Amino acid sequence: MKLTRDARFSTICIHGGQEPDPATGAIITPIYQTSTYVQDELGRHKGFEYARTQNPTRSAVEANLAAIEGGKAGFAFASGMAAINAVATLLEAGDHVVVTDNTYGGTYRLFEQILTRYGLTFSWVDTSRPELIAGAMRPETKMVFVETPTNPVLRLTDIAKAAEIARARGAWLVVDNTFASPALQRPLELGADIVVHSTTKYLNGHSDGVGGIIVVARDEDAERVRFVQNAAGAILGPFDSWLVLRGTKTLPLRMERHSANAQALAGFLASHPKVSRVIYPGLPDHPQHELARRQMRGFGGMLSFELASFEAARAVLNRVRLMALAESLGGVETLICHPATMTHASVPAERRAAIGISDSLVRISVGVEDVADLEDDLRQAIG
Ligand SMILES: Cc1ncc(COP(=O)(O)O)c(C=O)c1O
């Protein structure tokens, strides 16, 4: 199965990095559930020695995601946080990182509560304003780490501008592309050096596996990440790799439906008298709607909205029937959550307030159900 150089995105998702199994011709890469490989003779083997270092199912998902993100190589990890932690090992004590002030709470916890103990320093800035990124750069800044759109207030960073600023200082631009997915946004094309994902979300897409991926644009970064992946060992297992591979085949279809459903729900919420604010990049009143149109090929499946009070938010969260009250996002089923006490509980209250995560903010990961059923559920829950 040879992909031509000009194969389009949906074709790459299905065929990128995929070959029929060499042993049987199976069209789907098998789950190579093994820890080791028998060698032909001393010093001669088939390219596989030990499964932390090489596993064909993991290699298949890594090649697939490298193709989907348009990178040189991909490396699959046991979780999104393991992938982000591995990216951070490119740094050395004394290095400084400029980070989006509104990243996933777990990224904040990893950077501030663990990595600062190893001599790294972090400046948390509103990267939706490029001048603030530029202003935060120091001689020892080695990385700019951006999440766009952010979770849960859906602020966007102009990736091309961030790349320009990072490149001028010889720093890596790393983009956490979990929220948009490569179906909507390909940061390497816009000048980023490294993309990370929690594959737990849209790439897997079916809420049945935890994982992470790093895709790099350059060979020298590939060498470093490959070394860290093997040396530190936080690899993605074969079955979870297989689940992500199953997921990426339908990524473009799912993202189209996620985006259409979210756009419709955002419109419904915006006209609801009990909803004081709707945050969705596809709404013309989103402060970065124009950037979203330029930088993304669809506005995604995540939206947030505010009610009058925490009590009102609590009532909606407890009354929904079809939507599931749960953390996480990006699966086919719709999830609803309360960022202040769930996904962002590890972020101090004053930082949450500064970012705009109020106690009355509700986040929805809009699934691919019939949108009329989702609207009915919200209507009865809001009352
Ligand atoms: C944007 C983003 N990055 C990273 C992570 C961490 O991924 P994982 O939960 O797979 O470790 C999450 C998890 O919610 C996330 O939303």
Tab-separated table of C-alpha atoms and ligand atoms in Angstrom:
chain	number	residue	atom	x	y	z
A	1	MET	CA	0.000	0.000	0.000
A	2	LYS	CA	1.940	2.979	-1.247
A	3	LEU	CA	0.801	6.479	-0.413
A	4	THR	CA	1.574	9.019	-3.092
A	5	ARG	CA	3.379	12.153	-1.939
A	6	ASP	CA	0.261	14.232	-2.510
A	7	ALA	CA	-2.153	11.923	-0.612
A	8	ARG	CA	-4.823	13.916	1.229
A	9	PHE	CA	-5.443	13.985	4.958
A	10	SER	CA	-8.205	11.335	5.254
A	11	THR	CA	-6.183	8.934	3.125
A	12	ILE	CA	-3.097	9.503	5.280
A	13	CYS	CA	-5.121	8.797	8.427
A	14	ILE	CA	-6.111	5.365	7.118
A	15	HIS	CA	-2.933	4.339	5.301
A	16	GLY	CA	-0.104	6.471	6.752
A	17	GLY	CA	2.652	4.250	8.145
A	18	GLN	CA	0.507	1.140	7.608
A	19	GLU	CA	1.609	-2.015	5.821
A	20	PRO	CA	-0.174	-5.375	5.701
A	21	ASP	CA	1.320	-7.670	8.345
A	22	PRO	CA	4.420	-9.251	6.746
A	23	ALA	CA	3.703	-12.679	8.312
A	24	THR	CA	0.074	-13.121	7.177
A	25	GLY	CA	-1.008	-10.177	5.060
A	26	ALA	CA	-3.514	-9.113	7.748
A	27	ILE	CA	-4.696	-5.674	6.672
A	28	ILE	CA	-4.880	-4.500	10.272
A	29	THR	CA	-1.616	-4.412	12.213
A	30	PRO	CA	-1.810	-7.238	14.794
A	31	ILE	CA	-1.422	-6.658	18.517
A	32	TYR	CA	2.094	-7.946	19.111
A	33	GLN	CA	1.562	-8.810	22.765
A	34	THR	CA	5.068	-9.966	23.523
A	35	SER	CA	7.903	-8.883	25.784
A	36	THR	CA	10.793	-10.309	23.783
A	37	TYR	CA	11.776	-11.784	20.400
A	38	VAL	CA	13.642	-14.982	19.534
A	39	GLN	CA	16.931	-14.275	17.784
A	40	ASP	CA	18.078	-16.313	14.752
A	41	GLU	CA	21.568	-16.754	16.100
A	42	LEU	CA	23.922	-14.823	18.344
A	43	GLY	CA	24.130	-11.289	16.977
A	44	ARG	CA	21.471	-11.871	14.273
A	45	HIS	CA	17.815	-10.924	14.758
A	46	LYS	CA	14.894	-9.479	12.807
A	47	GLY	CA	15.309	-5.932	14.131
A	48	PHE	CA	13.420	-6.670	17.357
A	49	GLU	CA	15.197	-7.520	20.603
A	50	TYR	CA	13.105	-6.374	23.561
A	51	ALA	CA	9.639	-4.843	23.614
A	52	ARG	CA	10.434	-1.672	25.587
A	53	THR	CA	12.767	-0.757	22.735
A	54	GLN	CA	10.769	-2.052	19.732
A	55	ASN	CA	7.237	-3.307	19.241
A	56	PRO	CA	5.644	-3.548	15.770
A	57	THR	CA	2.197	-2.401	16.929
A	58	ARG	CA	3.694	0.631	18.649
A	59	SER	CA	5.891	1.346	15.613
A	60	ALA	CA	2.787	1.264	13.407
A	61	VAL	CA	0.920	3.847	15.484
A	62	GLU	CA	4.055	5.991	15.734
A	63	ALA	CA	4.514	5.971	11.942
A	64	ASN	CA	0.815	6.664	11.444
A	65	LEU	CA	0.788	9.667	13.764
A	66	ALA	CA	4.052	11.035	12.362
A	67	ALA	CA	2.403	10.976	8.912
A	68	ILE	CA	-0.827	12.523	10.202
A	69	GLU	CA	1.008	15.409	11.898
A	70	GLY	CA	3.426	15.780	8.967
A	71	GLY	CA	6.485	15.095	11.135
A	72	LYS	CA	9.708	13.097	10.834
A	73	ALA	CA	8.988	10.571	13.584
A	74	GLY	CA	6.514	9.759	16.333
A	75	PHE	CA	7.017	8.255	19.786
A	76	ALA	CA	4.155	6.748	21.758
A	77	PHE	CA	3.990	6.987	25.540
A	78	ALA	CA	1.896	5.501	28.329
A	79	SER	CA	-0.078	8.743	28.774
A	80	GLY	CA	-0.178	12.329	27.595
A	81	MET	CA	1.629	13.355	30.771
A	82	ALA	CA	4.379	10.782	30.128
A	83	ALA	CA	4.815	12.307	26.656
A	84	ILE	CA	4.984	15.851	28.056
A	85	ASN	CA	7.448	14.709	30.715
A	86	ALA	CA	9.615	13.141	27.992
A	87	VAL	CA	9.580	16.421	26.023
A	88	ALA	CA	10.794	18.189	29.154
A	89	THR	CA	13.814	15.864	29.338
A	90	LEU	CA	15.166	17.675	26.265
A	91	LEU	CA	15.929	20.486	28.737
A	92	GLU	CA	18.749	20.819	31.243
A	93	ALA	CA	18.961	22.318	34.719
A	94	GLY	CA	19.068	26.107	34.401
A	95	ASP	CA	16.835	26.204	31.320
A	96	HIS	CA	13.731	28.376	31.258
A	97	VAL	CA	10.396	27.642	29.575
A	98	VAL	CA	7.634	30.031	28.530
A	99	VAL	CA	4.291	28.250	28.943
A	100	THR	CA	0.657	29.044	28.147
A	101	ASP	CA	-0.878	30.157	31.450
A	102	ASN	CA	-3.985	28.079	30.855
A	103	THR	CA	-2.643	24.609	30.098
A	104	TYR	CA	-4.224	21.385	31.257
A	105	GLY	CA	-3.950	21.307	35.075
A	106	GLY	CA	-1.743	18.217	35.003
A	107	THR	CA	0.833	20.036	32.876
A	108	TYR	CA	0.889	22.849	35.416
A	109	ARG	CA	1.340	20.326	38.242
A	110	LEU	CA	4.161	18.469	36.431
A	111	PHE	CA	6.054	21.657	35.596
A	112	GLU	CA	5.590	23.517	38.888
A	113	GLN	CA	5.590	20.700	41.442
A	114	ILE	CA	8.098	18.280	39.923
A	115	LEU	CA	10.286	19.825	37.245
A	116	THR	CA	11.126	22.988	39.212
A	117	ARG	CA	12.916	20.649	41.647
A	118	TYR	CA	15.346	19.779	38.822
A	119	GLY	CA	16.414	23.355	38.153
A	120	LEU	CA	13.959	24.246	35.383
A	121	THR	CA	12.025	27.507	35.609
A	122	PHE	CA	8.700	28.374	34.003
A	123	SER	CA	7.013	31.651	33.075
A	124	TRP	CA	3.248	31.314	32.721
A	125	VAL	CA	1.977	33.812	30.189
A	126	ASP	CA	-1.100	34.482	28.127
A	127	THR	CA	0.343	33.156	24.864
A	128	SER	CA	-2.713	34.385	22.958
A	129	ARG	CA	-0.781	37.687	23.030
A	130	PRO	CA	2.448	37.170	21.051
A	131	GLU	CA	4.003	40.285	22.608
A	132	LEU	CA	3.752	38.596	26.019
A	133	ILE	CA	5.613	35.535	24.697
A	134	ALA	CA	8.343	37.800	23.299
A	135	GLY	CA	8.484	39.757	26.563
A	136	ALA	CA	8.922	36.601	28.644
A	137	MET	CA	11.872	35.247	26.615
A	138	ARG	CA	15.205	35.236	28.469
A	139	PRO	CA	18.710	34.302	27.362
A	140	GLU	CA	18.209	30.903	29.053
A	141	THR	CA	14.778	30.258	27.472
A	142	LYS	CA	15.049	26.953	25.613
A	143	MET	CA	11.396	26.108	25.045
A	144	VAL	CA	8.054	27.736	24.396
A	145	PHE	CA	5.244	25.340	25.338
A	146	VAL	CA	1.849	26.234	23.979
A	147	GLU	CA	-1.579	24.669	24.296
A	148	THR	CA	-4.122	25.896	21.743
A	149	PRO	CA	-7.074	26.023	22.051
A	150	THR	CA	-6.748	25.954	25.832
A	151	ASN	CA	-8.712	23.964	28.300
A	152	PRO	CA	-11.385	24.995	29.274
A	153	VAL	CA	-11.559	28.674	28.242
A	154	LEU	CA	-10.613	27.922	24.610
A	155	ARG	CA	-8.106	30.698	24.127
A	156	LEU	CA	-6.012	30.418	20.973
A	157	THR	CA	-2.338	31.049	20.360
A	158	ASP	CA	-1.122	32.117	16.913
A	159	ILE	CA	1.215	29.181	16.267
A	160	ALA	CA	3.066	30.782	13.334
A	161	LYS	CA	3.834	33.892	15.406
A	162	ALA	CA	4.904	31.831	18.426
A	163	ALA	CA	7.178	29.799	16.123
A	164	GLU	CA	8.784	32.976	14.801
A	165	ILE	CA	9.517	34.221	18.321
A	166	ALA	CA	10.893	30.853	19.484
A	167	ARG	CA	13.028	30.371	16.367
A	168	ALA	CA	14.585	33.818	16.661
A	169	ARG	CA	15.890	32.771	20.112
A	170	GLY	CA	16.857	29.213	19.160
A	171	ALA	CA	14.152	27.773	21.427
A	172	TRP	CA	11.871	24.811	20.660
A	173	LEU	CA	8.229	25.530	20.046
A	174	VAL	CA	6.193	22.656	21.478
A	175	VAL	CA	2.447	22.575	20.824
A	176	ASP	CA	0.022	20.435	22.801
A	177	ASN	CA	-2.421	19.693	19.975
A	178	THR	CA	-4.774	17.516	22.035
A	179	PHE	CA	-7.801	19.824	21.850
A	180	ALA	CA	-7.790	20.491	18.106
A	181	SER	CA	-6.333	17.201	16.831
A	182	PRO	CA	-4.365	17.151	13.555
A	183	ALA	CA	-7.641	16.993	11.634
A	184	LEU	CA	-8.193	20.655	12.526
A	185	GLN	CA	-4.680	21.990	13.080
A	186	ARG	CA	-1.187	20.843	12.094
A	187	PRO	CA	1.316	22.845	14.150
A	188	LEU	CA	4.449	21.518	12.394
A	189	GLU	CA	3.200	23.083	9.137
A	190	LEU	CA	2.958	26.393	10.989
A	191	GLY	CA	6.559	26.242	12.212
A	192	ALA	CA	6.360	24.305	15.498
A	193	ASP	CA	9.225	21.906	16.251
A	194	ILE	CA	7.403	19.317	18.340
A	195	VAL	CA	3.765	18.303	18.773
A	196	VAL	CA	2.453	16.409	21.792
A	197	HIS	CA	-0.925	14.822	22.376
A	198	SER	CA	-2.849	13.026	24.976
A	199	THR	CA	-3.981	10.269	22.585
A	200	THR	CA	-6.505	9.450	25.314
A	201	LYS	CA	-8.687	12.109	23.662
A	202	TYR	CA	-9.542	12.582	19.959
A	203	LEU	CA	-6.829	10.357	18.488
A	204	ASN	CA	-8.115	7.277	20.287
A	205	GLY	CA	-11.582	8.801	20.197
A	206	HIS	CA	-13.476	5.989	21.923
A	207	SER	CA	-12.700	6.588	25.624
A	208	ASP	CA	-11.048	3.199	25.967
A	209	GLY	CA	-7.348	3.874	26.352
A	210	VAL	CA	-4.846	6.265	27.937
A	211	GLY	CA	-1.797	7.270	25.928
A	212	GLY	CA	0.434	10.025	24.595
A	213	ILE	CA	2.440	10.805	21.471
A	214	ILE	CA	5.330	13.078	20.566
A	215	VAL	CA	5.849	13.969	16.903
A	216	VAL	CA	9.025	15.815	15.971
A	217	ALA	CA	9.932	17.813	12.883
A	218	ARG	CA	13.688	17.187	12.962
A	219	ASP	CA	15.933	14.118	12.932
A	220	GLU	CA	18.120	15.317	15.811
A	221	ASP	CA	15.078	15.705	18.070
A	222	ALA	CA	13.889	12.249	16.961
A	223	GLU	CA	17.188	10.760	18.154
A	224	ARG	CA	16.905	12.424	21.546
A	225	VAL	CA	13.270	11.459	22.110
A	226	ARG	CA	13.919	7.867	20.925
A	227	PHE	CA	16.736	7.607	23.467
A	228	VAL	CA	14.577	8.988	26.299
A	229	GLN	CA	11.619	6.777	25.375
A	230	ASN	CA	13.760	3.669	25.680
A	231	ALA	CA	15.899	4.825	28.613
A	232	ALA	CA	13.034	6.090	30.786
A	233	GLY	CA	10.654	3.448	29.457
A	234	ALA	CA	7.196	5.089	29.694
A	235	ILE	CA	6.090	3.339	26.488
A	236	LEU	CA	2.578	2.756	25.163
A	237	GLY	CA	1.573	-0.918	25.342
A	238	PRO	CA	0.664	-2.901	22.205
A	239	PHE	CA	-3.081	-3.108	22.832
A	240	ASP	CA	-3.356	0.613	23.590
A	241	SER	CA	-1.271	1.346	20.477
A	242	TRP	CA	-3.698	-0.764	18.438
A	243	LEU	CA	-6.683	1.119	19.865
A	244	VAL	CA	-5.168	4.459	18.814
A	245	LEU	CA	-4.506	3.056	15.322
A	246	ARG	CA	-8.141	1.982	15.123
A	247	GLY	CA	-9.127	5.497	16.213
A	248	THR	CA	-7.089	7.540	13.734
A	249	LYS	CA	-8.770	5.843	10.771
A	250	THR	CA	-12.000	7.716	11.522
A	251	LEU	CA	-10.436	10.894	12.944
A	252	PRO	CA	-11.497	13.211	10.066
A	253	LEU	CA	-15.075	11.881	10.110
A	254	ARG	CA	-15.361	12.198	13.851
A	255	MET	CA	-13.860	15.700	13.986
A	256	GLU	CA	-16.274	16.916	11.341
A	257	ARG	CA	-19.219	15.657	13.391
A	258	HIS	CA	-17.767	16.839	16.733
A	259	SER	CA	-17.352	20.317	15.228
A	260	ALA	CA	-20.823	20.431	13.657
A	261	ASN	CA	-22.495	19.261	16.873
A	262	ALA	CA	-20.514	21.712	19.016
A	263	GLN	CA	-21.356	24.608	16.686
A	264	ALA	CA	-25.058	23.764	16.940
A	265	LEU	CA	-24.966	23.407	20.745
A	266	ALA	CA	-23.000	26.653	21.084
A	267	GLY	CA	-25.745	28.425	19.120
A	268	PHE	CA	-28.447	26.843	21.286
A	269	LEU	CA	-26.676	27.853	24.512
A	270	ALA	CA	-25.933	31.380	23.270
A	271	SER	CA	-29.641	32.004	22.855
A	272	HIS	CA	-30.643	30.459	26.200
A	273	PRO	CA	-31.750	33.101	28.750
A	274	LYS	CA	-30.137	31.293	31.704
A	275	VAL	CA	-26.709	31.091	30.056
A	276	SER	CA	-24.630	34.207	30.629
A	277	ARG	CA	-21.673	33.372	28.357
A	278	VAL	CA	-20.710	30.754	25.771
A	279	ILE	CA	-17.080	30.184	24.837
A	280	TYR	CA	-16.625	28.501	21.462
A	281	PRO	CA	-14.103	29.483	18.757
A	282	GLY	CA	-16.778	28.993	16.091
A	283	LEU	CA	-18.962	31.790	17.476
A	284	PRO	CA	-18.348	35.183	15.840
A	285	ASP	CA	-18.128	36.800	19.311
A	286	HIS	CA	-15.191	34.591	20.339
A	287	PRO	CA	-12.296	37.056	20.746
A	288	GLN	CA	-10.119	34.989	18.408
A	289	HIS	CA	-12.711	33.797	15.941
A	290	GLU	CA	-10.682	35.214	13.038
A	291	LEU	CA	-7.499	33.432	14.148
A	292	ALA	CA	-9.493	30.220	14.569
A	293	ARG	CA	-10.769	30.526	10.994
A	294	ARG	CA	-7.233	31.031	9.744
A	295	GLN	CA	-5.390	28.501	11.843
A	296	MET	CA	-7.940	25.682	12.204
A	297	ARG	CA	-9.932	23.655	9.674
A	298	GLY	CA	-12.980	23.506	11.945
A	299	PHE	CA	-13.664	24.791	15.434
A	300	GLY	CA	-13.601	21.516	17.353
A	301	GLY	CA	-15.806	19.681	19.784
A	302	MET	CA	-15.060	21.540	23.013
A	303	LEU	CA	-17.188	24.337	24.396
A	304	SER	CA	-17.678	25.996	27.764
A	305	PHE	CA	-20.481	28.098	29.155
A	306	GLU	CA	-21.297	30.048	32.265
A	307	LEU	CA	-24.442	30.049	34.336
A	308	ALA	CA	-25.521	32.514	37.004
A	309	SER	CA	-23.901	30.720	39.949
A	310	PHE	CA	-22.103	27.622	41.174
A	311	GLU	CA	-25.473	26.297	42.376
A	312	ALA	CA	-26.954	26.680	38.900
A	313	ALA	CA	-23.934	24.898	37.388
A	314	ARG	CA	-24.189	22.099	39.936
A	315	ALA	CA	-27.879	21.633	39.134
A	316	VAL	CA	-27.187	21.246	35.397
A	317	LEU	CA	-24.312	18.829	36.004
A	318	ASN	CA	-26.523	16.679	38.218
A	319	ARG	CA	-29.573	16.812	35.950
A	320	VAL	CA	-28.097	15.782	32.586
A	321	ARG	CA	-29.190	12.294	31.512
A	322	LEU	CA	-27.585	11.601	28.140
A	323	MET	CA	-24.404	13.585	28.793
A	324	ALA	CA	-22.076	11.851	31.242
A	325	LEU	CA	-20.610	13.753	34.170
A	326	ALA	CA	-16.955	12.837	33.719
A	327	GLU	CA	-13.436	14.144	33.250
A	328	SER	CA	-11.627	13.663	29.944
A	329	LEU	CA	-12.784	14.580	26.448
A	330	GLY	CA	-12.588	13.644	22.806
A	331	GLY	CA	-14.612	10.427	22.848
A	332	VAL	CA	-17.653	9.678	20.715
A	333	GLU	CA	-19.950	10.185	23.694
A	334	THR	CA	-20.683	13.607	25.162
A	335	LEU	CA	-19.063	14.392	28.512
A	336	ILE	CA	-19.848	17.327	30.765
A	337	CYS	CA	-17.679	18.553	33.622
A	338	HIS	CA	-16.997	21.271	36.159
A	339	PRO	CA	-13.413	22.433	35.526
A	340	ALA	CA	-12.958	24.274	38.855
A	341	THR	CA	-13.494	21.126	40.933
A	342	MET	CA	-12.603	18.432	38.402
A	343	THR	CA	-9.995	18.912	35.638
A	344	HIS	CA	-8.480	22.074	37.135
A	345	ALA	CA	-8.715	21.290	40.855
A	346	SER	CA	-4.890	21.085	40.957
A	347	VAL	CA	-4.616	24.725	39.793
A	348	PRO	CA	-4.651	27.201	42.731
A	349	ALA	CA	-7.917	29.162	43.078
A	350	GLU	CA	-6.322	32.551	42.378
A	351	ARG	CA	-4.759	31.255	39.144
A	352	ARG	CA	-8.098	29.769	38.105
A	353	ALA	CA	-9.753	33.134	38.685
A	354	ALA	CA	-7.069	34.952	36.678
A	355	ILE	CA	-7.531	32.597	33.730
A	356	GLY	CA	-11.327	32.848	33.789
A	357	ILE	CA	-12.219	29.447	35.228
A	358	SER	CA	-15.070	30.591	37.444
A	359	ASP	CA	-17.059	28.294	39.717
A	360	SER	CA	-20.080	28.659	37.423
A	361	LEU	CA	-18.190	27.506	34.303
A	362	VAL	CA	-19.286	24.223	32.741
A	363	ARG	CA	-17.324	22.420	29.987
A	364	ILE	CA	-18.748	20.060	27.403
A	365	SER	CA	-16.833	17.627	25.231
A	366	VAL	CA	-19.455	17.355	22.530
A	367	GLY	CA	-19.743	13.827	21.157
A	368	VAL	CA	-21.034	12.528	17.860
A	369	GLU	CA	-24.561	11.598	18.933
A	370	ASP	CA	-27.582	13.109	17.179
A	371	VAL	CA	-27.312	16.757	18.137
A	372	ALA	CA	-31.089	17.047	18.667
A	373	ASP	CA	-30.806	14.566	21.542
A	374	LEU	CA	-27.945	16.571	23.051
A	375	GLU	CA	-29.965	19.766	22.778
A	376	ASP	CA	-32.982	18.084	24.409
A	377	ASP	CA	-30.783	16.923	27.281
A	378	LEU	CA	-29.324	20.386	27.883
A	379	ARG	CA	-32.753	22.013	27.619
A	380	GLN	CA	-34.213	19.804	30.361
A	381	ALA	CA	-31.064	20.106	32.512
A	382	ILE	CA	-30.892	23.917	32.392
A	383	GLY	CA	-34.658	24.148	32.914
B	1	LIG	C1	-4.581	19.262	26.674
B	1	LIG	C2	-4.141	18.079	27.467
B	1	LIG	N1	-2.839	17.730	27.476
B	1	LIG	C3	-2.403	16.670	28.181
B	1	LIG	C4	-3.253	15.908	28.947
B	1	LIG	C5	-2.725	14.751	29.741
B	1	LIG	O1	-3.009	13.547	29.095
B	1	LIG	P1	-3.195	12.137	29.844
B	1	LIG	O2	-4.403	12.262	30.718
B	1	LIG	O3	-3.351	11.172	28.718
B	1	LIG	O4	-1.957	11.903	30.642
B	1	LIG	C6	-4.619	16.225	28.964
B	1	LIG	C7	-5.544	15.408	29.767
B	1	LIG	O5	-6.679	15.750	29.983
B	1	LIG	C8	-5.065	17.343	28.201
B	1	LIG	O6	-6.366	17.707	28.197
